[in-house]
Every structure is written in structure tokens, then in C-alpha cells.
Phi, psi and omega in degrees: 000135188274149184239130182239161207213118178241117179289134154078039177272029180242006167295163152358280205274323184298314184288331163314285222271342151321251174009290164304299212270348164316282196320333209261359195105347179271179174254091194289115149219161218244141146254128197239166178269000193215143177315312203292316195281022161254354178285285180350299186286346178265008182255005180259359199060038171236182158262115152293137150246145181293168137167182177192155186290350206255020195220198141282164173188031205250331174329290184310341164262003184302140187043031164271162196247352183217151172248128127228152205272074177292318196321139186199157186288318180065178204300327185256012175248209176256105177305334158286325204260350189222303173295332182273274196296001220262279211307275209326348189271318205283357155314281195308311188295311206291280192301350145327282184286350157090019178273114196277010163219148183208141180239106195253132183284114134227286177193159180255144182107341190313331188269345177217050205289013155287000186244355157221216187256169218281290155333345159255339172318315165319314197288305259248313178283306160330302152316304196275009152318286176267023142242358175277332182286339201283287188324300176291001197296306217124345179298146154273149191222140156232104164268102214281143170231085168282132154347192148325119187265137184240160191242027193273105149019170089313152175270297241001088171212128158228187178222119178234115151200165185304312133239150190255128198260068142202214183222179190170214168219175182183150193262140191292008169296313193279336175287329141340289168329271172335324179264003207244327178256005136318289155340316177275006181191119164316337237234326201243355150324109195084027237184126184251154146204143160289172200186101192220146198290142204186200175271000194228133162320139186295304176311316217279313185312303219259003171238025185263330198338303193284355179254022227269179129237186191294146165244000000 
């Protein structure tokens, strides 16, 4: 059974892909920051572990076969302190312990954050930090880049490609999808992509990915 250790799973966005990578069979372990949220994750069918990126937090990950990074700072926190150095320590941690594949949530806009609004510049360059630190790691790597996040329904229809040349949204059900059918299809090895909510199936979206273009 493959085991994956997902950073920042009592967020939003996190508790989606528990769930999801649960429903699919896998062996979820979660890392959360408050006590009360590991009764959630065993209530998710998962493993809690306590821990934070600025901190310890690497128990949960001895033998695991995937990492992914839900973590994120949000509009209110400090985006250096979490989106840069935060992902970069669970990068690093990751080629410790020798775990080959890692899956990082991060944001559309990460390549040109002067083309966005002013108040997202911090998180967007902070993000794109740690992905330049991810891309050079040695890892297989998915750097998922979604759009506006919604607490809306899935769809699961997306617009997948290496950048999408407009903006949009996407619920954090379907960025769940996306990370779940990452782990199932090669075609997302290696591999940066945007993610806005669309017409194509997910699995279908993400494995058209190497032949795609920008839309």
C-alpha cells in the first residue's frame, strides 16, 4: 500500500485530499498543528501526527512513498515564514528520508506575480521560491498551481495546462482530484501545471498535460 504524508491537512484544501487519497485506498498520514485535529484525521480514516514546518514535524514521514504540501500561509499569514522557508525545510526533509515523489499545492501567478494584485505579490514570490527549491530538489515532483479556491461543489472537469493564459477559479474539491490523480498517471511527473475549473475530465486533463498548450 503506498503511504503518503500530507503537510497541512487540517486546512481547507488539506482535508479534501485526505479524504479523497482515504476513499482511494491509500495510507494517509496527516500532519496537523492543534491536538483537536488529529481526532478529525482519525475520524477521516487517517493518521495524525502534531507537528509544524517551522518546527519539528518529520516523525510521520520515516517510510513514506509521497509527500504532498497542502500548506500555505493564506491572506493572513506570513508567506516567508511558511510558503518559502516552511515547504523548503519539508523539500529538504523529503530527500532525507529518501521519499521520491512530492506534491506541492501552490498558486497560479507564481511566474509573474507583478501581473497580479498587489497584495498577492508576497505569497506568489514566496511560493515560487519553493518551487524552484522543489524543481532542482531531485524529487519527482507535481506542482499543482490552481486558481481562485472555492468551498463549491467538484465538478471534476478542469483546464489543465503548463500556464493558462487567463484566470479563473477552481474548487478546492477538484484540486483534491488533481492531486489524487497525480499519484495515478505519469504524464504529471515532472511537471508544473495550472488549474481552473473547465470541461475535461480530470484524469483526462492531466494526462493530456505533456502534449498540452497554453490556453
Amino acid at each position: 500500500m503506498t503511504t503518503v504524508f500530507v503537510a497541512g491537512a487540517n486546512g481547507q484544501t488539506g482535508r479534501r485530499i485526505v479524504s479523497k487519497l482515504v476513499e482511494a485506498g491509500y495510507d494517509v498520514r496527516g500532519l496537523v498543528r492543534k491536538e483537536y485535529h488529529l481526532r478529525d484525521l482519525e475520524s477521516a480514516g487517517a493518521k495524525g501526527y502534531l507537528g509544524d514546518l517551522s518546527g519539528a514535524f518529520s516523525d510521520g514521514m520515516k517510510g513514506a512513498d509521497v509527500v504532498v504540501c497542502a500548506a500555505g500561509a493564506g491572506t493572513s499569514g506570513d508567506p516567508e515564514h511558511v510558503d518559502h522557508v516552511g515547504t523548503v525545510r519539508l523539500i529538504e526533509q523529503s530527500v532525507l528520508e529518501q521519499i521520491p515523489r512530492f506534491v506541492l499545492i501552490s498558486s497560479m501567478g507564481t511566474k509573474d506575480p507583478d501581473a497580479m494584485p498587489s497584495f498577492l505579490k508576497p505569497f506568489l514570490m514566496a511560493k515560487r521560491k519553493a518551487e524552484t527549491i522543489l524543481e532542482e530538489s531531485g524529487l519527482s515532483y507535481t506542482i499543482i498551481r490552481p486558481g481562485g479556491l472555492t468551498n463549491e461543489p467538484g465538478k471534476g472537469k478542469v483546464h489543465a495546462a503548463p500556464e493558462l493564459q487567463r484566470h479563473g477559479r477552481v474548487s478546492r474539491d477538484d484540486v483534491a482530484a488533481a492531486v489524487l490523480a497525480a499519484l495515478q498517471i505519469r504524464q504529471t511527473h515532472n511537471q508544473s501545471f495550472d488549474l481552473l475549473e473547465g470541461d475535461t475530465p480530470v484524469e483526462e486533463a492531466l494526462k493530456g498535460l505533456n502534449g498540452s498548450v497554453p490556453q
